[in-house]
PDB file of C-alpha atoms in Angstrom:
ATOM      1  CA  UNK P 158      -0.052  -0.022   0.006  1.00 82.00           C
ATOM      2  CA  UNK P 159       1.120   3.553  -0.743  1.00 88.00           C
ATOM      3  CA  UNK P 160       0.908   6.358   1.865  1.00 87.00           C
ATOM      4  CA  UNK P 161      -2.673   7.446   0.728  1.00 86.00           C
ATOM      5  CA  UNK P 162      -3.955   3.835   0.945  1.00 89.00           C
ATOM      6  CA  UNK P 163      -2.470   3.282   4.332  1.00 88.00           C
ATOM      7  CA  UNK P 164      -4.053   6.620   5.716  1.00 89.00           C
ATOM      8  CA  UNK P 165      -7.341   5.896   4.077  1.00 89.00           C
ATOM      9  CA  UNK P 166      -7.533   2.227   5.371  1.00 91.00           C
ATOM     10  CA  UNK P 167      -6.792   3.376   8.914  1.00 90.00           C
ATOM     11  CA  UNK P 168      -9.517   5.992   8.795  1.00 90.00           C
ATOM     12  CA  UNK P 169     -12.069   3.556   7.225  1.00 92.00           C
ATOM     13  CA  UNK P 170     -11.474   0.867   9.850  1.00 92.00           C
ATOM     14  CA  UNK P 171     -11.530   3.424  12.768  1.00 89.00           C
ATOM     15  CA  UNK P 172     -14.942   4.929  11.627  1.00 86.00           C
ATOM     16  CA  UNK P 173     -16.640   1.714  10.728  1.00 90.00           C
ATOM     17  CA  UNK P 174     -15.196  -0.981  13.127  1.00 90.00           C
ATOM     18  CA  UNK P 175     -14.645  -1.346  16.765  1.00 91.00           C
ATOM     19  CA  UNK P 176     -11.370  -1.962  18.370  1.00 89.00           C
ATOM     20  CA  UNK P 177     -12.284  -5.640  18.945  1.00 87.00           C
ATOM     21  CA  UNK P 178     -13.185  -5.848  15.216  1.00 89.00           C
ATOM     22  CA  UNK P 179      -9.799  -4.395  14.256  1.00 90.00           C
ATOM     23  CA  UNK P 180      -7.898  -6.832  16.641  1.00 92.00           C
ATOM     24  CA  UNK P 181      -9.883  -9.853  15.147  1.00 89.00           C
ATOM     25  CA  UNK P 182      -9.357  -8.595  11.605  1.00 91.00           C
ATOM     26  CA  UNK P 183      -5.518  -8.343  12.278  1.00 90.00           C
ATOM     27  CA  UNK P 184      -5.443 -11.888  13.684  1.00 88.00           C
ATOM     28  CA  UNK P 185      -7.248 -13.152  10.408  1.00 90.00           C
ATOM     29  CA  UNK P 186      -5.102 -11.079   7.983  1.00 90.00           C
ATOM     30  CA  UNK P 187      -1.615 -10.989   9.802  1.00 90.00           C
ATOM     31  CA  UNK P 188      -1.941 -14.056  12.009  1.00 87.00           C
ATOM     32  CA  UNK P 189      -0.901 -11.735  15.030  1.00 87.00           C
ATOM     33  CA  UNK P 190      -2.605 -10.700  18.120  1.00 87.00           C
ATOM     34  CA  UNK P 191      -2.823  -7.207  19.265  1.00 89.00           C
ATOM     35  CA  UNK P 192      -4.058  -5.657  22.587  1.00 84.00           C
ATOM     36  CA  UNK P 193      -5.177  -2.244  21.264  1.00 86.00           C
ATOM     37  CA  UNK P 194      -7.379  -1.520  18.346  1.00 87.00           C
ATOM     38  CA  UNK P 195      -5.287   1.401  17.107  1.00 87.00           C
ATOM     39  CA  UNK P 196      -2.189  -0.967  17.064  1.00 89.00           C
ATOM     40  CA  UNK P 197      -4.152  -3.499  15.031  1.00 90.00           C
ATOM     41  CA  UNK P 198      -5.334  -0.836  12.530  1.00 91.00           C
ATOM     42  CA  UNK P 199      -1.909   0.565  12.093  1.00 90.00           C
ATOM     43  CA  UNK P 200      -0.390  -2.903  11.556  1.00 92.00           C
ATOM     44  CA  UNK P 201      -3.080  -3.818   9.021  1.00 92.00           C
ATOM     45  CA  UNK P 202      -2.181  -0.670   7.016  1.00 90.00           C
ATOM     46  CA  UNK P 203       1.506  -1.207   7.226  1.00 90.00           C
ATOM     47  CA  UNK P 204       1.778  -4.993   6.873  1.00 90.00           C
ATOM     48  CA  UNK P 205      -1.608  -5.979   5.299  1.00 87.00           C
ATOM     49  CA  UNK P 206      -0.239  -5.956   1.793  1.00 88.00           C
ATOM     50  CA  UNK P 207      -2.667  -4.893  -0.962  1.00 89.00           C
ATOM     51  CA  UNK P 208      -5.944  -3.090   0.194  1.00 89.00           C
ATOM     52  CA  UNK P 209      -7.869  -6.108  -1.301  1.00 89.00           C
ATOM     53  CA  UNK P 210      -6.105  -8.309   1.109  1.00 90.00           C
ATOM     54  CA  UNK P 211      -7.688  -6.357   4.068  1.00 91.00           C
ATOM     55  CA  UNK P 212     -11.088  -5.077   2.740  1.00 93.00           C
ATOM     56  CA  UNK P 213     -11.764  -8.329   0.916  1.00 90.00           C
ATOM     57  CA  UNK P 214     -12.367 -10.259   4.125  1.00 91.00           C
ATOM     58  CA  UNK P 215     -15.777 -11.395   4.953  1.00 85.00           C
ATOM     59  CA  UNK P 216     -16.155  -9.285   8.040  1.00 88.00           C
ATOM     60  CA  UNK P 217     -15.775  -6.156   6.009  1.00 92.00           C
ATOM     61  CA  UNK P 218     -19.417  -5.452   4.965  1.00 90.00           C
ATOM     62  CA  UNK P 219     -20.233  -4.331   1.432  1.00 89.00           C
ATOM     63  CA  UNK P 220     -22.709  -1.718   2.848  1.00 87.00           C
ATOM     64  CA  UNK P 221     -19.819   0.101   4.555  1.00 88.00           C
ATOM     65  CA  UNK P 222     -17.873   0.243   1.185  1.00 91.00           C
ATOM     66  CA  UNK P 223     -21.061   1.516  -0.625  1.00 87.00           C
ATOM     67  CA  UNK P 224     -21.639   4.255   1.980  1.00 87.00           C
ATOM     68  CA  UNK P 225     -17.989   5.416   1.529  1.00 89.00           C
ATOM     69  CA  UNK P 226     -18.276   5.661  -2.281  1.00 88.00           C
ATOM     70  CA  UNK P 227     -21.674   7.582  -1.959  1.00 86.00           C
ATOM     71  CA  UNK P 228     -20.220   9.980   0.681  1.00 86.00           C
ATOM     72  CA  UNK P 229     -17.213  10.782  -1.497  1.00 84.00           C
ATOM     73  CA  UNK P 230     -19.014  10.880  -4.816  1.00 86.00           C
ATOM     74  CA  UNK P 231     -17.029   7.889  -6.193  1.00 88.00           C
ATOM     75  CA  UNK P 232     -19.062   6.776  -9.221  1.00 84.00           C
ATOM     76  CA  UNK P 233     -19.889   3.085  -9.290  1.00 83.00           C
ATOM     77  CA  UNK P 234     -22.622   1.064 -10.927  1.00 84.00           C
ATOM     78  CA  UNK P 235     -25.455  -0.064  -8.759  1.00 80.00           C
ATOM     79  CA  UNK P 236     -24.532  -3.656  -9.562  1.00 83.00           C
ATOM     80  CA  UNK P 237     -20.835  -3.204  -8.368  1.00 87.00           C
ATOM     81  CA  UNK P 238     -19.407  -6.122  -6.655  1.00 91.00           C
ATOM     82  CA  UNK P 239     -17.470  -5.939  -3.427  1.00 89.00           C
ATOM     83  CA  UNK P 240     -14.147  -6.299  -5.293  1.00 88.00           C
ATOM     84  CA  UNK P 241     -15.022  -3.463  -7.780  1.00 90.00           C
ATOM     85  CA  UNK P 242     -15.957  -1.222  -4.782  1.00 92.00           C
ATOM     86  CA  UNK P 243     -12.631  -1.949  -3.086  1.00 92.00           C
ATOM     87  CA  UNK P 244     -10.613  -1.297  -6.269  1.00 92.00           C
ATOM     88  CA  UNK P 245     -12.513   2.138  -6.634  1.00 91.00           C
ATOM     89  CA  UNK P 246     -11.748   3.159  -3.034  1.00 91.00           C
ATOM     90  CA  UNK P 247      -8.143   2.035  -3.120  1.00 89.00           C
ATOM     91  CA  UNK P 248      -7.674   4.089  -6.325  1.00 89.00           C
ATOM     92  CA  UNK P 249      -9.317   7.088  -4.529  1.00 89.00           C
ATOM     93  CA  UNK P 250      -6.960   6.746  -1.676  1.00 88.00           C
ATOM     94  CA  UNK P 251      -3.922   6.477  -3.918  1.00 86.00           C
ATOM     95  CA  UNK P 252      -4.958   9.640  -5.824  1.00 80.00           C
ATOM     96  CA  UNK P 253      -5.389  11.836  -2.622  1.00 66.00           C
ATOM     97  CA  UNK P 254      -2.567  13.367  -0.717  1.00 48.00           C
ATOM     98  CA  UNK P 255      -4.742  13.922   2.359  1.00 45.00           C
ATOM     99  CA  UNK P 256      -7.899  11.732   3.130  1.00 42.00           C
ATOM    100  CA  UNK P 257      -8.450  12.768   6.697  1.00 44.00           C
ATOM    101  CA  UNK P 258     -10.963  15.334   5.718  1.00 45.00           C
ATOM    102  CA  UNK P 259     -13.694  12.724   4.985  1.00 47.00           C
ATOM    103  CA  UNK P 260     -16.459  15.315   4.167  1.00 44.00           C
ATOM    104  CA  UNK P 261     -16.696  16.048   0.439  1.00 44.00           C
ATOM    105  CA  UNK P 262     -15.632  19.696  -0.131  1.00 42.00           C
ATOM    106  CA  UNK P 263     -17.974  22.160  -1.753  1.00 40.00           C
ATOM    107  CA  UNK P 264     -16.391  24.920  -3.948  1.00 43.00           C
ATOM    108  CA  UNK P 265     -18.436  28.047  -4.046  1.00 42.00           C
ATOM    109  CA  UNK P 266     -17.193  31.024  -5.849  1.00 44.00           C
ATOM    110  CA  UNK P 267     -19.710  33.362  -4.463  1.00 45.00           C
ATOM    111  CA  UNK P 268     -22.292  32.930  -1.753  1.00 47.00           C
ATOM    112  CA  UNK P 269     -24.051  34.922   0.925  1.00 50.00           C
ATOM    113  CA  UNK P 270     -23.753  34.233   4.635  1.00 56.00           C
ATOM    114  CA  UNK P 271     -27.553  33.281   4.625  1.00 55.00           C
ATOM    115  CA  UNK P 272     -27.112  30.713   1.788  1.00 58.00           C
ATOM    116  CA  UNK P 273     -24.213  29.255   3.573  1.00 61.00           C
ATOM    117  CA  UNK P 274     -26.220  28.809   6.727  1.00 59.00           C
ATOM    118  CA  UNK P 275     -29.014  27.143   4.770  1.00 58.00           C
ATOM    119  CA  UNK P 276     -26.579  24.739   3.036  1.00 58.00           C
ATOM    120  CA  UNK P 277     -24.973  23.780   6.364  1.00 58.00           C
ATOM    121  CA  UNK P 278     -28.422  23.098   7.962  1.00 57.00           C
ATOM    122  CA  UNK P 279     -29.487  21.049   4.980  1.00 55.00           C
ATOM    123  CA  UNK P 280     -26.230  19.092   4.880  1.00 55.00           C
ATOM    124  CA  UNK P 281     -26.516  18.398   8.571  1.00 59.00           C
ATOM    125  CA  UNK P 282     -30.052  17.220   8.325  1.00 56.00           C
ATOM    126  CA  UNK P 283     -29.452  14.920   5.295  1.00 56.00           C
ATOM    127  CA  UNK P 284     -26.165  13.742   6.992  1.00 58.00           C
ATOM    128  CA  UNK P 285     -27.965  12.752  10.175  1.00 61.00           C
ATOM    129  CA  UNK P 286     -30.671  10.844   8.307  1.00 59.00           C
ATOM    130  CA  UNK P 287     -27.976   9.085   6.190  1.00 63.00           C
ATOM    131  CA  UNK P 288     -26.013   8.221   9.271  1.00 64.00           C
ATOM    132  CA  UNK P 289     -29.157   6.839  10.930  1.00 65.00           C
ATOM    133  CA  UNK P 290     -30.011   4.703   7.818  1.00 61.00           C
ATOM    134  CA  UNK P 291     -26.460   3.432   7.523  1.00 63.00           C
ATOM    135  CA  UNK P 292     -26.275   2.464  11.309  1.00 66.00           C
ATOM    136  CA  UNK P 293     -29.496   0.497  10.877  1.00 64.00           C
ATOM    137  CA  UNK P 294     -28.199  -1.280   7.847  1.00 64.00           C
ATOM    138  CA  UNK P 295     -24.803  -2.094   9.366  1.00 66.00           C
ATOM    139  CA  UNK P 296     -26.465  -3.500  12.555  1.00 62.00           C
ATOM    140  CA  UNK P 297     -28.700  -5.720  10.482  1.00 60.00           C
ATOM    141  CA  UNK P 298     -25.724  -6.989   8.370  1.00 63.00           C
ATOM    142  CA  UNK P 299     -23.550  -7.341  11.535  1.00 61.00           C
ATOM    143  CA  UNK P 300     -26.176  -9.592  12.938  1.00 57.00           C
ATOM    144  CA  UNK P 301     -26.334 -11.635   9.861  1.00 56.00           C
ATOM    145  CA  UNK P 302     -22.495 -11.871   9.728  1.00 55.00           C
ATOM    146  CA  UNK P 303     -22.242 -12.950  13.381  1.00 50.00           C
ATOM    147  CA  UNK P 304     -24.989 -15.600  12.858  1.00 47.00           C
ATOM    148  CA  UNK P 305     -23.191 -16.886   9.724  1.00 50.00           C
ATOM    149  CA  UNK P 306     -19.840 -16.785  11.501  1.00 49.00           C
ATOM    150  CA  UNK P 307     -21.179 -18.777  14.458  1.00 51.00           C
ATOM    151  CA  UNK P 308     -22.598 -21.455  12.055  1.00 61.00           C
ATOM    152  CA  UNK P 309     -19.379 -21.773  10.173  1.00 69.00           C
ATOM    153  CA  UNK P 310     -17.341 -21.994  13.351  1.00 79.00           C
ATOM    154  CA  UNK P 311     -19.597 -24.786  14.572  1.00 81.00           C
ATOM    155  CA  UNK P 312     -19.187 -26.713  11.288  1.00 85.00           C
ATOM    156  CA  UNK P 313     -15.380 -26.304  11.326  1.00 89.00           C
ATOM    157  CA  UNK P 314     -15.282 -27.518  14.902  1.00 90.00           C
ATOM    158  CA  UNK P 315     -17.423 -30.564  14.005  1.00 90.00           C
ATOM    159  CA  UNK P 316     -14.956 -31.412  11.045  1.00 91.00           C
ATOM    160  CA  UNK P 317     -11.888 -30.893  13.336  1.00 93.00           C
ATOM    161  CA  UNK P 318     -13.478 -33.178  16.082  1.00 93.00           C
ATOM    162  CA  UNK P 319     -14.247 -35.816  13.423  1.00 93.00           C
ATOM    163  CA  UNK P 320     -10.742 -35.686  12.136  1.00 94.00           C
ATOM    164  CA  UNK P 321      -9.327 -36.101  15.661  1.00 95.00           C
ATOM    165  CA  UNK P 322     -11.543 -39.054  16.255  1.00 95.00           C
ATOM    166  CA  UNK P 323     -10.216 -40.795  13.198  1.00 94.00           C
ATOM    167  CA  UNK P 324      -6.400 -39.784  13.643  1.00 96.00           C
ATOM    168  CA  UNK P 325      -5.930 -40.481  17.361  1.00 96.00           C
ATOM    169  CA  UNK P 326      -8.098 -43.466  17.075  1.00 96.00           C
ATOM    170  CA  UNK P 327      -5.522 -44.882  14.812  1.00 96.00           C
ATOM    171  CA  UNK P 328      -3.016 -45.206  17.656  1.00 96.00           C
ATOM    172  CA  UNK P 329      -5.277 -47.760  19.511  1.00 91.00           C
ATOM    173  CA  UNK P 330      -5.789 -50.150  17.887  1.00 93.00           C
ATOM    174  CA  UNK P 331      -2.927 -49.357  15.507  1.00 95.00           C
ATOM    175  CA  UNK P 332      -4.623 -48.677  12.292  1.00 95.00           C
ATOM    176  CA  UNK P 333      -2.771 -45.907  10.356  1.00 96.00           C
ATOM    177  CA  UNK P 334      -3.234 -46.106   6.584  1.00 95.00           C
ATOM    178  CA  UNK P 335      -1.918 -44.012   3.646  1.00 94.00           C
ATOM    179  CA  UNK P 336      -5.495 -42.865   2.889  1.00 93.00           C
ATOM    180  CA  UNK P 337      -5.243 -40.462   5.836  1.00 95.00           C
ATOM    181  CA  UNK P 338      -2.548 -38.379   4.003  1.00 96.00           C
ATOM    182  CA  UNK P 339      -1.968 -36.833   0.651  1.00 96.00           C
ATOM    183  CA  UNK P 340       0.915 -38.202  -1.312  1.00 96.00           C
ATOM    184  CA  UNK P 341       2.881 -34.959  -0.961  1.00 96.00           C
ATOM    185  CA  UNK P 342       2.031 -34.466   2.713  1.00 97.00           C
ATOM    186  CA  UNK P 343       4.776 -33.104   5.041  1.00 97.00           C
ATOM    187  CA  UNK P 344       5.273 -34.132   8.639  1.00 98.00           C
ATOM    188  CA  UNK P 345       7.349 -32.116  11.115  1.00 97.00           C
ATOM    189  CA  UNK P 346       8.099 -33.491  14.551  1.00 97.00           C
ATOM    190  CA  UNK P 347       9.868 -31.502  17.267  1.00 96.00           C
ATOM    191  CA  UNK P 348      10.846 -33.135  20.409  1.00 96.00           C
ATOM    192  CA  UNK P 349      11.969 -31.182  23.556  1.00 95.00           C
ATOM    193  CA  UNK P 350      14.038 -30.944  25.550  1.00 93.00           C
ATOM    194  CA  UNK P 351      16.802 -30.901  23.020  1.00 91.00           C
ATOM    195  CA  UNK P 352      14.747 -29.233  20.160  1.00 90.00           C
ATOM    196  CA  UNK P 353      15.243 -32.374  18.085  1.00 94.00           C
ATOM    197  CA  UNK P 354      13.704 -31.862  14.597  1.00 96.00           C
ATOM    198  CA  UNK P 355      12.487 -34.566  12.135  1.00 96.00           C
ATOM    199  CA  UNK P 356      10.839 -33.733   8.842  1.00 97.00           C
ATOM    200  CA  UNK P 357       9.168 -36.483   6.608  1.00 97.00           C
ATOM    201  CA  UNK P 358       7.814 -35.972   3.166  1.00 96.00           C
ATOM    202  CA  UNK P 359       5.268 -38.268   1.576  1.00 97.00           C
ATOM    203  CA  UNK P 360       2.109 -39.919   2.709  1.00 96.00           C
ATOM    204  CA  UNK P 361       3.439 -43.523   2.847  1.00 97.00           C
ATOM    205  CA  UNK P 362       6.486 -42.553   4.861  1.00 97.00           C
ATOM    206  CA  UNK P 363       4.413 -40.579   7.272  1.00 97.00           C
ATOM    207  CA  UNK P 364       2.099 -43.489   7.764  1.00 97.00           C
ATOM    208  CA  UNK P 365       5.174 -45.747   8.592  1.00 97.00           C
ATOM    209  CA  UNK P 366       6.546 -43.127  11.000  1.00 97.00           C
ATOM    210  CA  UNK P 367       3.370 -43.186  13.067  1.00 97.00           C
ATOM    211  CA  UNK P 368       3.232 -47.019  12.995  1.00 97.00           C
ATOM    212  CA  UNK P 369       6.803 -47.077  14.098  1.00 96.00           C
ATOM    213  CA  UNK P 370       6.014 -44.488  16.823  1.00 96.00           C
ATOM    214  CA  UNK P 371       3.638 -46.951  18.379  1.00 96.00           C
ATOM    215  CA  UNK P 372       5.469 -50.257  17.667  1.00 96.00           C
ATOM    216  CA  UNK P 373       9.037 -49.136  18.316  1.00 95.00           C
ATOM    217  CA  UNK P 374       8.883 -46.076  20.519  1.00 94.00           C
ATOM    218  CA  UNK P 375       5.765 -47.330  22.371  1.00 95.00           C
ATOM    219  CA  UNK P 376       4.214 -43.852  22.042  1.00 96.00           C
ATOM    220  CA  UNK P 377       0.524 -43.098  22.014  1.00 97.00           C
ATOM    221  CA  UNK P 378      -0.925 -39.605  21.767  1.00 97.00           C
ATOM    222  CA  UNK P 379      -4.161 -38.812  23.581  1.00 97.00           C
ATOM    223  CA  UNK P 380      -6.016 -35.639  22.625  1.00 97.00           C
ATOM    224  CA  UNK P 381      -7.855 -33.253  25.070  1.00 96.00           C
ATOM    225  CA  UNK P 382     -11.188 -33.057  23.481  1.00 93.00           C
ATOM    226  CA  UNK P 383     -11.879 -29.614  24.781  1.00 93.00           C
ATOM    227  CA  UNK P 384      -8.780 -28.190  23.304  1.00 94.00           C
ATOM    228  CA  UNK P 385      -9.753 -29.086  19.693  1.00 95.00           C
ATOM    229  CA  UNK P 386      -9.977 -26.034  17.446  1.00 94.00           C
ATOM    230  CA  UNK P 387     -11.018 -25.794  13.815  1.00 93.00           C
ATOM    231  CA  UNK P 388     -10.860 -23.086  11.200  1.00 92.00           C
ATOM    232  CA  UNK P 389     -11.844 -23.062   7.532  1.00 88.00           C
ATOM    233  CA  UNK P 390      -9.295 -20.962   5.667  1.00 84.00           C
ATOM    234  CA  UNK P 391     -10.169 -18.788   2.662  1.00 82.00           C
ATOM    235  CA  UNK P 392      -9.041 -21.331   0.221  1.00 85.00           C
ATOM    236  CA  UNK P 393     -11.370 -24.024   1.734  1.00 88.00           C
ATOM    237  CA  UNK P 394      -8.663 -25.904   3.744  1.00 93.00           C
ATOM    238  CA  UNK P 395      -9.338 -26.872   7.363  1.00 94.00           C
ATOM    239  CA  UNK P 396      -7.020 -25.936  10.028  1.00 95.00           C
ATOM    240  CA  UNK P 397      -7.001 -28.097  13.116  1.00 96.00           C
ATOM    241  CA  UNK P 398      -5.152 -27.493  16.350  1.00 96.00           C
ATOM    242  CA  UNK P 399      -5.298 -29.798  19.532  1.00 97.00           C
ATOM    243  CA  UNK P 400      -3.380 -30.346  22.731  1.00 97.00           C
ATOM    244  CA  UNK P 401      -2.855 -33.552  24.645  1.00 97.00           C
ATOM    245  CA  UNK P 402      -0.860 -35.996  26.723  1.00 97.00           C
ATOM    246  CA  UNK P 403       1.900 -38.398  25.489  1.00 97.00           C
ATOM    247  CA  UNK P 404       1.726 -41.985  26.944  1.00 97.00           C
ATOM    248  CA  UNK P 405       4.005 -45.074  27.341  1.00 96.00           C
ATOM    249  CA  UNK P 406       2.697 -48.323  28.777  1.00 94.00           C
ATOM    250  CA  UNK P 407       1.793 -47.470  32.507  1.00 94.00           C
ATOM    251  CA  UNK P 408       2.980 -43.891  32.314  1.00 96.00           C
ATOM    252  CA  UNK P 409       2.584 -40.434  30.861  1.00 96.00           C
ATOM    253  CA  UNK P 410       5.644 -39.423  28.898  1.00 96.00           C
ATOM    254  CA  UNK P 411       4.885 -35.701  28.178  1.00 97.00           C
ATOM    255  CA  UNK P 412       2.672 -33.164  26.502  1.00 97.00           C
ATOM    256  CA  UNK P 413       2.116 -32.334  22.776  1.00 97.00           C
ATOM    257  CA  UNK P 414       0.625 -29.718  20.502  1.00 97.00           C
ATOM    258  CA  UNK P 415      -0.529 -30.691  17.102  1.00 97.00           C
ATOM    259  CA  UNK P 416      -1.356 -28.500  14.150  1.00 96.00           C
ATOM    260  CA  UNK P 417      -2.839 -29.889  10.841  1.00 96.00           C
ATOM    261  CA  UNK P 418      -3.912 -28.480   7.533  1.00 96.00           C
ATOM    262  CA  UNK P 419      -6.551 -30.706   5.750  1.00 96.00           C
ATOM    263  CA  UNK P 420      -7.955 -30.369   2.324  1.00 95.00           C
ATOM    264  CA  UNK P 421     -10.909 -32.127   0.535  1.00 91.00           C
ATOM    265  CA  UNK P 422      -9.880 -34.776  -1.964  1.00 90.00           C
ATOM    266  CA  UNK P 423     -11.768 -33.915  -5.168  1.00 88.00           C
ATOM    267  CA  UNK P 424     -11.483 -37.531  -6.229  1.00 85.00           C
ATOM    268  CA  UNK P 425     -13.165 -38.967  -3.081  1.00 80.00           C
ATOM    269  CA  UNK P 426     -16.651 -37.542  -2.046  1.00 76.00           C
ATOM    270  CA  UNK P 427     -16.812 -35.988   1.388  1.00 76.00           C
ATOM    271  CA  UNK P 428     -13.276 -37.069   2.196  1.00 87.00           C
ATOM    272  CA  UNK P 429     -10.570 -34.833   3.954  1.00 92.00           C
ATOM    273  CA  UNK P 430      -6.984 -35.684   3.911  1.00 95.00           C
ATOM    274  CA  UNK P 431      -3.926 -34.169   5.639  1.00 97.00           C
ATOM    275  CA  UNK P 432      -1.721 -31.818   3.669  1.00 96.00           C
ATOM    276  CA  UNK P 433       0.682 -31.034   6.497  1.00 97.00           C
ATOM    277  CA  UNK P 434       1.051 -31.952  10.223  1.00 97.00           C
ATOM    278  CA  UNK P 435       3.250 -30.400  12.918  1.00 97.00           C
ATOM    279  CA  UNK P 436       3.650 -32.090  16.210  1.00 97.00           C
ATOM    280  CA  UNK P 437       5.621 -30.474  18.979  1.00 97.00           C
ATOM    281  CA  UNK P 438       6.379 -32.703  22.062  1.00 97.00           C
ATOM    282  CA  UNK P 439       7.538 -31.807  25.470  1.00 96.00           C
ATOM    283  CA  UNK P 440       8.903 -34.901  27.095  1.00 95.00           C
ATOM    284  CA  UNK P 441       9.499 -35.577  30.730  1.00 91.00           C
TER     285      UNK P 441
END
């Protein structure tokens, strides 16, 4: 983003979204967590990449973009898509040296004091009505967004829990198969203390490693069901995170954290397979 886009984006987010919204958006876009809203907005402007990468997110409502274009006399067709509105706004920000004065300017070569007062009164009345209408529209869309988001989060958690049942159920009884992993899957295992790193490429090799983990190392991983988290990414992949305990016969051997990326196999109906899996173990 150039200077105009950064300044415009910060202003847009500060006027339309709360601090909590900005923090949540920064976590989605930047994968970082911020304590203060102004820090999140500044980080999004400086590190968010293209304007589209920030404003294109689902939590950015189209109605906010439409309101902005109308308030600044940016001409767009009534059928404009969200992407088209973002492109128009980004171009507007880039072309302006200063976007902090968000009220469209009126150039009057000659006017009386009385006419100016009438204009200000009219502008204030229309502005108040417009603001009230926009607020109602935003509240309705925000409610719809939150309801949809909650439904999607529930679906992602259900998928993540289902995967964990299959994956961790393969430890006992031992039943790992190549079907669980894509052929180009990557497995990264970190064992502490010692920060020992092991990386394995290929579904069949990963399957063999988990089988050896049980047969040779006598290791079984047991998940904490309440720790399971699932998130569907923009490209349709499913991110799964889970914590749990490491067991050997008759004893607990440590703790683990596991992160996986799953994708649907287009050749198998309703089948998710692992693209990558990272496990970090803290042994006793």
